[in-house]
Amino acid sequence: MEIASKYAPSLTEGKWYRYWLENRFFHSEPDEREPYTVVIPPPNVTGVLHMGHMLNNTIQDILVRRARMSGKNACWVPGTDHASIATEAKVVAKLAQEGIRKTDLTREQFLEHAWEWTHKHGGIILEQLQKLGASCDWERTCFTMDEKRSESVLKVFVDLYNKGLIYRGVRMVNWDPAAKTALSDEEVIYREQQGKLYYLRYKIVGEDGYAVVATTRPETILGDTAVCINPNDPKNAHLKGKKVIVPIAGREIPIIEDEYVDIEFGTGCLKVTPAHDINDYLLGQKYHLETIDIFNDDGTLNRFGHPYEGKDRFDVRREIENDLIQAGLMEKVEPYENKVGFSERTNVPIEPKLSMQWFLKMEHLAKPALEAVMDGTIRFYPAKFRNTYRHWMENIKDWCISRQLWWGHRIPAWYLPGGDYVVARTAEQALLLAREKSGNPALAMSDLRQDEDCLDTWFSSWLWPISVFDGINHPQNKDIAYYYPTNDLVTAPEIIFFWVARMIISGFEYRKRPCFYNVYFTGIVRDELERKMSKSLGNSPDPIELIERYGADGVRMGMLLASPAGNDLLFDESLCEQGRNFNNKIWNAFRLVKGWKTDEHLPQPEAAAIAVKWFRERLNRTLVEMSDSFEKYRLSEAMMAAYKLFWNEFSSWYLELVKPAYEQPVDAQTYRDTLDFFDALLRLLHPFMPFITEELWQALSPRMAGESVMIASMPQPDDGCPEETEACLLAFERAKEVIGAVRTIRLQKNLSNREALVLEVADTSHDSRLDAAIVKMAHLAEIRPVTEKSAGAVSFLVGTTEYAIPLENGMNVEEEKTRMEAERLYLEGFLASVMKKLGNEKFVANARPEVVENERKKQADAESKIKTLEEGLKQLKQNNSQ
């Protein structure tokens, strides 16, 4: 292949993605290999790619590609979620634009529109993931409302109902007036809101006085059925046994007593509105109070709202404040900050509401799921989320699983005449059960009415790791037996309760095993002002535009450059530019190497042999470091290790050491070694940068049809001898310091790079085995051992070894003295700080032995350098006086 002068992602990415698909490299079937399984957190079916998806799926793809190259049978199952609330809201909005109201349609007509919308817009996000390079097994794509997944959901509902774990009852729920549905507690987000605290006057029946009640929601007084005081509150003792009149409503309600009331809050008088507050509801149950629901499902007031009927709750709040003031029933109004619950989906304040709903008992189900995380069977990365999980699971509440929506899995319950009901997977089964339950064999299907509600979206996605392999409908099938439990889950911490905990619960309930072993929590993608990226703020770039501008590999690198597990990612577009620059670095290095001519007869130069030996050890060390990082799910650190290996070590040092002189050939052995290293580096980088590594790997050597770097083996570290490896790497780092010091002197003294200098070594501790490398990289004429350095030579220290470069034209003695004095001053300060540590008995006693030893080494180095500088200064003075 001819390599273009510049890397063009737009010409590369589509070509290789088609190649991977055509060869079915992403597809997996059970075989004798160890499986590696990941299920995608299913995005909303009508969603589009955002920055959070980019981060999450980049991480998943890295893990999957690395596992595949490590010899495992990698299976990454993609799919989408039907997203009941979000999708139904979009369909309702689309119909409204066409002048159609949902209420004008039958359920079947509405669902036709919903399916049409889903087929038109669904799957766009999966196509976008392909542009990112996601190596999903697209042949296994699932949808939470496809036939198999729907059958799974209904089967589980019926099973849990038959086990006595699903029940129906009137409960106080979180009501979303915009979506007109109940929400689970996890779907409510609490925010601090600046509001008002209203002090209202309730006239005491038969007296001239008032009971003053403080509330943040004056519109709900129309549903009040009592005022409660604490029996131990002396300031309200005069109210005991009396009745008061509800302002505006004019109803008489009793004063009740309960120690639940906080004497210190407000006036100590609590209005009790059982239909619109969970605590008031409990008081109402305890004291058998009437329950008056004043709201319609859309948040407007109903007929119990008296003069405000049909008006929105917040409009009424403003009106009733004025009306109470006009009536002389407002004592005062104060600013007040409190937490208000908002719908996670529609972002409107929720309304506590009494409603008939379906619930799943969670306490029993949660126990094995809690134990699995706390005993380490399932590991969280980072581990800090274990405490969050534990707190929620230990205080888990029953799950409200019904939603007042049409788009979703319809609850498989059928009502008989008279209000009784049966639960079954199909209408036919329901009819048989209904006849049996009623004792009426003549009962017909037309006599039954199916529940109108559908199930919470999470009730389908909690089965995802099982249902994608059809493990609910066919528990013994070969796929579920082979691929389950899955290995890793990559997700966001904000759905730890919605999804992660519930999946773990379903795994133990239906497979008696964890559904995955490791959970990697990504951070939130934020802008440079640390705001969460969102469309509403306009601070989120279009991921597809980023890919078009920087290439998929550049964007993937950019996302990982600042994304440690569980910590928020401060995204800056310059990170993608840095990723693109790395692409160009790899491309240019490849063009350099492939541009060399070889000569089979040339012996390998000593500098090249040194470079090959060193880089082999450096590569091996990086492989060990990266394996450790992957085991700890420190993917950013693993990527940085590969990045630094290529940019800092391979390009800046290895290639410079081995490259031949201008227009000269390279020896065949060095060339073969270099190609081998390049091959290893491309394989190492492939999970992070799949497209450019495939392009270059194909061009590196002749390839057969159907070959790919993505199914090549991941380089593995050699066992070797750790001591020898450490000695080799340490010696080369010293050589780098020598080379760097010579280059610094060239700059300081304005010496031409073409001038070959002599390097004097006035110390026997110098390791001469790397001299050939130092000579080439520092452009030296020779390295000369001396007993005494030349007069006027510029000296420097590497460790405790002194080097010097003689200058033909001498040097400015005063400048050199000033430089050496400044260096000695710095070293004396540094030595003082080290001695302070070593003089601290607590530090020496409690620090790890290797830390103390390192400080002592610093002391010895500093003392040696100070001694050498003092001798140098002394010699300068002597030479100057002569």
PDB file of N, CA, C and O in Angstrom, residues 727-751:
ATOM      1  N   ALA A 727      17.722  -2.634  35.566  1.00  0.00           N
ATOM      2  CA  ALA A 727      19.085  -2.122  35.352  1.00  0.00           C
ATOM      3  C   ALA A 727      19.221  -1.513  33.960  1.00  0.00           C
ATOM      4  O   ALA A 727      19.815  -0.437  33.793  1.00  0.00           O
ATOM      5  N   CYS A 728      18.649  -2.193  32.957  1.00  0.00           N
ATOM      6  CA  CYS A 728      18.715  -1.703  31.583  1.00  0.00           C
ATOM      7  C   CYS A 728      18.000  -0.359  31.446  1.00  0.00           C
ATOM      8  O   CYS A 728      18.527   0.593  30.854  1.00  0.00           O
ATOM      9  N   LEU A 729      16.779  -0.281  32.007  1.00  0.00           N
ATOM     10  CA  LEU A 729      15.992   0.950  31.882  1.00  0.00           C
ATOM     11  C   LEU A 729      16.632   2.094  32.658  1.00  0.00           C
ATOM     12  O   LEU A 729      16.653   3.239  32.193  1.00  0.00           O
ATOM     13  N   LEU A 730      17.188   1.788  33.838  1.00  0.00           N
ATOM     14  CA  LEU A 730      17.827   2.818  34.654  1.00  0.00           C
ATOM     15  C   LEU A 730      19.068   3.362  33.949  1.00  0.00           C
ATOM     16  O   LEU A 730      19.294   4.575  33.913  1.00  0.00           O
ATOM     17  N   ALA A 731      19.854   2.460  33.357  1.00  0.00           N
ATOM     18  CA  ALA A 731      21.060   2.889  32.640  1.00  0.00           C
ATOM     19  C   ALA A 731      20.690   3.795  31.469  1.00  0.00           C
ATOM     20  O   ALA A 731      21.366   4.804  31.207  1.00  0.00           O
ATOM     21  N   PHE A 732      19.595   3.444  30.764  1.00  0.00           N
ATOM     22  CA  PHE A 732      19.212   4.265  29.608  1.00  0.00           C
ATOM     23  C   PHE A 732      18.690   5.627  30.058  1.00  0.00           C
ATOM     24  O   PHE A 732      18.914   6.641  29.391  1.00  0.00           O
ATOM     25  N   GLU A 733      17.985   5.665  31.206  1.00  0.00           N
ATOM     26  CA  GLU A 733      17.522   6.963  31.708  1.00  0.00           C
ATOM     27  C   GLU A 733      18.701   7.857  32.054  1.00  0.00           C
ATOM     28  O   GLU A 733      18.665   9.066  31.819  1.00  0.00           O
ATOM     29  N   ARG A 734      19.768   7.260  32.588  1.00  0.00           N
ATOM     30  CA  ARG A 734      20.980   8.041  32.884  1.00  0.00           C
ATOM     31  C   ARG A 734      21.592   8.564  31.592  1.00  0.00           C
ATOM     32  O   ARG A 734      22.043   9.701  31.517  1.00  0.00           O
ATOM     33  N   ALA A 735      21.598   7.687  30.569  1.00  0.00           N
ATOM     34  CA  ALA A 735      22.134   8.104  29.270  1.00  0.00           C
ATOM     35  C   ALA A 735      21.318   9.268  28.712  1.00  0.00           C
ATOM     36  O   ALA A 735      21.866  10.222  28.138  1.00  0.00           O
ATOM     37  N   LYS A 736      20.000   9.222  28.888  1.00  0.00           N
ATOM     38  CA  LYS A 736      19.135  10.320  28.436  1.00  0.00           C
ATOM     39  C   LYS A 736      19.516  11.630  29.134  1.00  0.00           C
ATOM     40  O   LYS A 736      19.521  12.696  28.516  1.00  0.00           O
ATOM     41  N   GLU A 737      19.796  11.518  30.449  1.00  0.00           N
ATOM     42  CA  GLU A 737      20.171  12.719  31.205  1.00  0.00           C
ATOM     43  C   GLU A 737      21.474  13.315  30.677  1.00  0.00           C
ATOM     44  O   GLU A 737      21.618  14.536  30.559  1.00  0.00           O
ATOM     45  N   VAL A 738      22.421  12.428  30.363  1.00  0.00           N
ATOM     46  CA  VAL A 738      23.703  12.899  29.809  1.00  0.00           C
ATOM     47  C   VAL A 738      23.456  13.620  28.478  1.00  0.00           C
ATOM     48  O   VAL A 738      23.960  14.732  28.238  1.00  0.00           O
ATOM     49  N   ILE A 739      22.660  12.979  27.608  1.00  0.00           N
ATOM     50  CA  ILE A 739      22.364  13.549  26.289  1.00  0.00           C
ATOM     51  C   ILE A 739      21.644  14.886  26.447  1.00  0.00           C
ATOM     52  O   ILE A 739      21.962  15.871  25.770  1.00  0.00           O
ATOM     53  N   GLY A 740      20.685  14.921  27.377  1.00  0.00           N
ATOM     54  CA  GLY A 740      19.933  16.158  27.617  1.00  0.00           C
ATOM     55  C   GLY A 740      20.828  17.274  28.114  1.00  0.00           C
ATOM     56  O   GLY A 740      20.677  18.434  27.709  1.00  0.00           O
ATOM     57  N   ALA A 741      21.797  16.933  28.983  1.00  0.00           N
ATOM     58  CA  ALA A 741      22.710  17.949  29.521  1.00  0.00           C
ATOM     59  C   ALA A 741      23.606  18.513  28.426  1.00  0.00           C
ATOM     60  O   ALA A 741      23.864  19.724  28.367  1.00  0.00           O
ATOM     61  N   VAL A 742      24.095  17.620  27.529  1.00  0.00           N
ATOM     62  CA  VAL A 742      24.936  18.082  26.419  1.00  0.00           C
ATOM     63  C   VAL A 742      24.139  19.019  25.523  1.00  0.00           C
ATOM     64  O   VAL A 742      24.630  20.073  25.094  1.00  0.00           O
ATOM     65  N   ARG A 743      22.879  18.655  25.250  1.00  0.00           N
ATOM     66  CA  ARG A 743      22.033  19.505  24.395  1.00  0.00           C
ATOM     67  C   ARG A 743      21.780  20.859  25.050  1.00  0.00           C
ATOM     68  O   ARG A 743      21.742  21.891  24.369  1.00  0.00           O
ATOM     69  N   THR A 744      21.622  20.849  26.373  1.00  0.00           N
ATOM     70  CA  THR A 744      21.405  22.108  27.097  1.00  0.00           C
ATOM     71  C   THR A 744      22.626  23.009  26.973  1.00  0.00           C
ATOM     72  O   THR A 744      22.513  24.228  26.757  1.00  0.00           O
ATOM     73  N   ILE A 745      23.810  22.421  27.114  1.00  0.00           N
ATOM     74  CA  ILE A 745      25.047  23.205  26.998  1.00  0.00           C
ATOM     75  C   ILE A 745      25.184  23.775  25.586  1.00  0.00           C
ATOM     76  O   ILE A 745      25.613  24.924  25.403  1.00  0.00           O
ATOM     77  N   ARG A 746      24.799  23.006  24.587  1.00  0.00           N
ATOM     78  CA  ARG A 746      24.843  23.529  23.208  1.00  0.00           C
ATOM     79  C   ARG A 746      23.985  24.799  23.091  1.00  0.00           C
ATOM     80  O   ARG A 746      24.392  25.785  22.474  1.00  0.00           O
ATOM     81  N   LEU A 747      22.794  24.726  23.713  1.00  0.00           N
ATOM     82  CA  LEU A 747      21.897  25.889  23.642  1.00  0.00           C
ATOM     83  C   LEU A 747      22.468  27.073  24.417  1.00  0.00           C
ATOM     84  O   LEU A 747      22.469  28.211  23.932  1.00  0.00           O
ATOM     85  N   GLN A 748      22.939  26.765  25.642  1.00  0.00           N
ATOM     86  CA  GLN A 748      23.463  27.845  26.491  1.00  0.00           C
ATOM     87  C   GLN A 748      24.682  28.524  25.871  1.00  0.00           C
ATOM     88  O   GLN A 748      24.855  29.739  25.965  1.00  0.00           O
ATOM     89  N   LYS A 749      25.538  27.725  25.232  1.00  0.00           N
ATOM     90  CA  LYS A 749      26.789  28.252  24.680  1.00  0.00           C
ATOM     91  C   LYS A 749      26.700  28.555  23.185  1.00  0.00           C
ATOM     92  O   LYS A 749      27.711  28.890  22.549  1.00  0.00           O
ATOM     93  N   ASN A 750      25.469  28.403  22.658  1.00  0.00           N
ATOM     94  CA  ASN A 750      25.252  28.688  21.234  1.00  0.00           C
ATOM     95  C   ASN A 750      26.189  27.877  20.344  1.00  0.00           C
ATOM     96  O   ASN A 750      26.799  28.396  19.404  1.00  0.00           O
ATOM     97  N   LEU A 751      26.312  26.586  20.653  1.00  0.00           N
ATOM     98  CA  LEU A 751      27.177  25.708  19.874  1.00  0.00           C
ATOM     99  C   LEU A 751      26.357  25.017  18.791  1.00  0.00           C
ATOM    100  O   LEU A 751      25.257  24.535  19.034  1.00  0.00           O
TER     101      LEU A 751
END
